[in-house]
Amino acid sequence: MRFIAIKLFTILLYVVNWPTFAENARIVVASNFSPVMQQLVERFEQQHIGRLQVTYTSSGKAYAQIIHGAPFDVFLSADQHKPKLLQDKNLAVQTSLYTYATGRLVLWSTRLPNNQAKQALLSNSYNKLALANAKLAPYGVATLEVLKSLNLLEQSQTKWVQGENIGQTLQFVRSGNADVGFVAYSQVINLNIDKMQYWLVPTDYHNPIQQDLVLLKRGATNPVAKAFIAFIKSEAIVKLISQNGYIAEY
Amino acid sequence: MIISDQELGAIWLTLKLATTVTLILLIFGTPLAYWLARTQSKCKPLISVFVAMPLVLPPTVLGFYLLIAMGPQGPIGHITQALGIGLLPFTFWGLVVASVIYSLPFVVQPIQNAIEAIGERPFEVAATLRASKLDCFFNVVLPYAKPGIITAAILGFAHTIGEFGVVLMIGGNIPDETRVVSVQIYDSVEALNYSQAHALSAVMLVFSFIILLCAYHYSRSAKHKMSVGV
């Protein structure tokens, strides 16, 4: 009887500790990176034993959840600011900051004739300009810099419609409600949009949109989390990321 | 706690939106509720389902479909463009249309319940007195259903104030046009301005508490009055 009790207790311990036995890592990822991340997860799980549990959300929400104890091991942010803050607050492993992707902007239109998006913006002949909210989204900050470079900041302001993230900004343009909009290069690549429909903004029109990842305190001793970070820094993956509309160099 | 001009603008806009939506819903929702309560029509289940849909649909689904339907290629977009109104997304009236749909069940259902609770007797009496349908609506239905109508107005108003997902989808975050309180709070949280988010959230919390307290208090005293026959 006593033997059975001990055995049951041991089984119970296994069940309770199951997550540590089945190796996995919890990754929280900025939504703009989700198409690429899905490819990464597939490749990673082919090559490694561990499993990745991925949560897609905005960087602001991820940050708020992490500082309140959310069980994530790695954070792929859409900016550099939030991973840095987490490191300063000692919630992330020191020196684990790494720029995994640098975003690029395009001016896209589904309403205007081919190659007319930029011209329409310059001549002020459009109904609405969709952009990501600069208070929230790094792509929004870069968009304001582009408008400043083009001397259009004041002129365009009354026509702004702001998405809370770059995904929503894409919807505004895609549904045709806004004639033109600044969205991420990675998004139009992912949707296989014809090159004639968008203008790829030259990189010297804005500061680089650098996206950093950080290893969180909870993941410091997790081998799968560490393996994932090594994986994302590998040559093949850097190449994959750059093929998806980001600047990434090995 | 300091409330900035921008936040005051958002509060004002939200109140304006909720008032407009509540008035429209009372004007169109009351006859609809009356019809639903009294009809023998075979369409009744179908219409009831359409009215109740916003209760179960995620607001983002509603917002997403509205964005497409009110867009230049969508059916509503075609109509508004033909009428010379232009496109509804990113405008105050776009939010009004969306909120009317979103809050419809919160107004129609309490009124419908109140009318159903009247029973057959008053309608029979009205009929023997040769009251027309219109007479009956204004002199039987409205007085009897008054507590239900007031509950409906409070719920519709409060629910529109709390709306978020739909506005996020079709609003475009334009100050004094579509940036309502819930969106303003969301922005503050996302931008890590937690103290601003706290201030506005506290305002919302107190407001919701008071408005619901009024609703419950009113419905209790109305029931009491009905039972003592005042």
PDB file of C-alpha atoms in Angstrom, chain B residues 108-207:
ATOM      1  CA  VAL B 108     -33.975  45.823 -28.672  1.00  0.00           C
ATOM      2  CA  GLN B 109     -34.004  42.885 -26.263  1.00  0.00           C
ATOM      3  CA  PRO B 110     -34.972  44.716 -23.031  1.00  0.00           C
ATOM      4  CA  ILE B 111     -37.746  46.585 -24.877  1.00  0.00           C
ATOM      5  CA  GLN B 112     -38.970  43.377 -26.511  1.00  0.00           C
ATOM      6  CA  ASN B 113     -39.030  41.628 -23.116  1.00  0.00           C
ATOM      7  CA  ALA B 114     -40.942  44.519 -21.569  1.00  0.00           C
ATOM      8  CA  ILE B 115     -43.557  44.476 -24.367  1.00  0.00           C
ATOM      9  CA  GLU B 116     -43.925  40.694 -24.143  1.00  0.00           C
ATOM     10  CA  ALA B 117     -44.486  41.048 -20.389  1.00  0.00           C
ATOM     11  CA  ILE B 118     -47.521  43.305 -20.983  1.00  0.00           C
ATOM     12  CA  GLY B 119     -49.589  40.230 -21.903  1.00  0.00           C
ATOM     13  CA  GLU B 120     -52.685  40.064 -24.114  1.00  0.00           C
ATOM     14  CA  ARG B 121     -55.198  41.806 -21.861  1.00  0.00           C
ATOM     15  CA  PRO B 122     -54.299  45.511 -22.472  1.00  0.00           C
ATOM     16  CA  PHE B 123     -54.192  44.880 -26.237  1.00  0.00           C
ATOM     17  CA  GLU B 124     -57.640  43.281 -26.116  1.00  0.00           C
ATOM     18  CA  VAL B 125     -59.028  46.164 -24.121  1.00  0.00           C
ATOM     19  CA  ALA B 126     -57.513  48.632 -26.591  1.00  0.00           C
ATOM     20  CA  ALA B 127     -59.064  46.679 -29.465  1.00  0.00           C
ATOM     21  CA  THR B 128     -62.542  46.762 -27.892  1.00  0.00           C
ATOM     22  CA  LEU B 129     -62.120  50.525 -27.524  1.00  0.00           C
ATOM     23  CA  ARG B 130     -61.380  50.589 -31.281  1.00  0.00           C
ATOM     24  CA  ALA B 131     -57.900  51.962 -30.813  1.00  0.00           C
ATOM     25  CA  SER B 132     -55.855  51.992 -34.021  1.00  0.00           C
ATOM     26  CA  LYS B 133     -52.481  50.232 -34.119  1.00  0.00           C
ATOM     27  CA  LEU B 134     -50.745  53.599 -33.792  1.00  0.00           C
ATOM     28  CA  ASP B 135     -52.961  54.602 -30.845  1.00  0.00           C
ATOM     29  CA  CYS B 136     -52.209  51.298 -29.239  1.00  0.00           C
ATOM     30  CA  PHE B 137     -48.442  51.788 -29.709  1.00  0.00           C
ATOM     31  CA  PHE B 138     -48.410  55.248 -28.128  1.00  0.00           C
ATOM     32  CA  ASN B 139     -51.033  54.724 -25.421  1.00  0.00           C
ATOM     33  CA  VAL B 140     -50.505  51.087 -24.420  1.00  0.00           C
ATOM     34  CA  VAL B 141     -47.083  49.876 -25.471  1.00  0.00           C
ATOM     35  CA  LEU B 142     -44.973  52.920 -24.635  1.00  0.00           C
ATOM     36  CA  PRO B 143     -46.363  53.575 -21.117  1.00  0.00           C
ATOM     37  CA  TYR B 144     -46.288  49.905 -20.135  1.00  0.00           C
ATOM     38  CA  ALA B 145     -42.824  49.290 -21.600  1.00  0.00           C
ATOM     39  CA  LYS B 146     -41.312  52.492 -20.181  1.00  0.00           C
ATOM     40  CA  PRO B 147     -39.070  50.795 -17.589  1.00  0.00           C
ATOM     41  CA  GLY B 148     -37.771  48.452 -20.301  1.00  0.00           C
ATOM     42  CA  ILE B 149     -37.126  51.370 -22.634  1.00  0.00           C
ATOM     43  CA  ILE B 150     -35.184  53.259 -19.980  1.00  0.00           C
ATOM     44  CA  THR B 151     -33.117  50.168 -19.137  1.00  0.00           C
ATOM     45  CA  ALA B 152     -32.485  49.731 -22.871  1.00  0.00           C
ATOM     46  CA  ALA B 153     -31.325  53.339 -23.234  1.00  0.00           C
ATOM     47  CA  ILE B 154     -28.918  53.001 -20.315  1.00  0.00           C
ATOM     48  CA  LEU B 155     -27.516  49.706 -21.576  1.00  0.00           C
ATOM     49  CA  GLY B 156     -27.171  50.964 -25.154  1.00  0.00           C
ATOM     50  CA  PHE B 157     -25.412  54.112 -23.956  1.00  0.00           C
ATOM     51  CA  ALA B 158     -23.065  52.249 -21.613  1.00  0.00           C
ATOM     52  CA  HIS B 159     -22.268  49.572 -24.149  1.00  0.00           C
ATOM     53  CA  THR B 160     -21.351  52.154 -26.790  1.00  0.00           C
ATOM     54  CA  ILE B 161     -19.074  53.914 -24.297  1.00  0.00           C
ATOM     55  CA  GLY B 162     -17.270  50.631 -23.701  1.00  0.00           C
ATOM     56  CA  GLU B 163     -16.889  49.819 -27.383  1.00  0.00           C
ATOM     57  CA  PHE B 164     -13.354  49.173 -28.523  1.00  0.00           C
ATOM     58  CA  GLY B 165     -12.751  46.454 -31.102  1.00  0.00           C
ATOM     59  CA  VAL B 166     -15.044  47.873 -33.757  1.00  0.00           C
ATOM     60  CA  VAL B 167     -13.681  51.416 -33.397  1.00  0.00           C
ATOM     61  CA  LEU B 168     -10.140  50.136 -33.600  1.00  0.00           C
ATOM     62  CA  MET B 169     -10.927  48.447 -36.910  1.00  0.00           C
ATOM     63  CA  ILE B 170     -12.689  51.320 -38.684  1.00  0.00           C
ATOM     64  CA  GLY B 171     -11.667  54.404 -36.710  1.00  0.00           C
ATOM     65  CA  GLY B 172      -8.172  55.271 -37.844  1.00  0.00           C
ATOM     66  CA  ASN B 173      -7.391  57.071 -34.565  1.00  0.00           C
ATOM     67  CA  ILE B 174      -8.283  60.605 -35.716  1.00  0.00           C
ATOM     68  CA  PRO B 175      -8.417  63.179 -32.867  1.00  0.00           C
ATOM     69  CA  ASP B 176     -11.925  64.591 -32.196  1.00  0.00           C
ATOM     70  CA  GLU B 177     -13.354  62.427 -34.985  1.00  0.00           C
ATOM     71  CA  THR B 178     -12.776  58.765 -34.129  1.00  0.00           C
ATOM     72  CA  ARG B 179     -10.338  58.641 -31.194  1.00  0.00           C
ATOM     73  CA  VAL B 180     -12.666  57.600 -28.360  1.00  0.00           C
ATOM     74  CA  VAL B 181     -11.720  56.998 -24.724  1.00  0.00           C
ATOM     75  CA  SER B 182     -11.159  53.243 -25.023  1.00  0.00           C
ATOM     76  CA  VAL B 183      -8.761  53.765 -27.932  1.00  0.00           C
ATOM     77  CA  GLN B 184      -6.981  56.555 -26.048  1.00  0.00           C
ATOM     78  CA  ILE B 185      -6.455  54.193 -23.086  1.00  0.00           C
ATOM     79  CA  TYR B 186      -5.217  51.455 -25.367  1.00  0.00           C
ATOM     80  CA  ASP B 187      -2.726  53.863 -26.948  1.00  0.00           C
ATOM     81  CA  SER B 188      -1.433  54.924 -23.553  1.00  0.00           C
ATOM     82  CA  VAL B 189      -0.888  51.322 -22.436  1.00  0.00           C
ATOM     83  CA  GLU B 190       0.825  50.404 -25.689  1.00  0.00           C
ATOM     84  CA  ALA B 191       3.059  53.461 -25.453  1.00  0.00           C
ATOM     85  CA  LEU B 192       3.922  52.526 -21.835  1.00  0.00           C
ATOM     86  CA  ASN B 193       2.299  55.750 -20.529  1.00  0.00           C
ATOM     87  CA  TYR B 194       0.800  53.838 -17.644  1.00  0.00           C
ATOM     88  CA  SER B 195      -0.058  56.869 -15.486  1.00  0.00           C
ATOM     89  CA  GLN B 196      -2.199  58.370 -18.261  1.00  0.00           C
ATOM     90  CA  ALA B 197      -3.849  55.010 -18.825  1.00  0.00           C
ATOM     91  CA  HIS B 198      -4.597  54.798 -15.084  1.00  0.00           C
ATOM     92  CA  ALA B 199      -6.259  58.205 -14.998  1.00  0.00           C
ATOM     93  CA  LEU B 200      -8.605  57.563 -17.902  1.00  0.00           C
ATOM     94  CA  SER B 201      -9.315  53.996 -16.822  1.00  0.00           C
ATOM     95  CA  ALA B 202     -10.333  55.241 -13.390  1.00  0.00           C
ATOM     96  CA  VAL B 203     -12.737  57.709 -14.999  1.00  0.00           C
ATOM     97  CA  MET B 204     -14.261  54.867 -17.050  1.00  0.00           C
ATOM     98  CA  LEU B 205     -14.530  52.605 -14.015  1.00  0.00           C
ATOM     99  CA  VAL B 206     -16.326  55.173 -11.883  1.00  0.00           C
ATOM    100  CA  PHE B 207     -18.579  56.138 -14.773  1.00  0.00           C
TER     101      PHE B 207
END
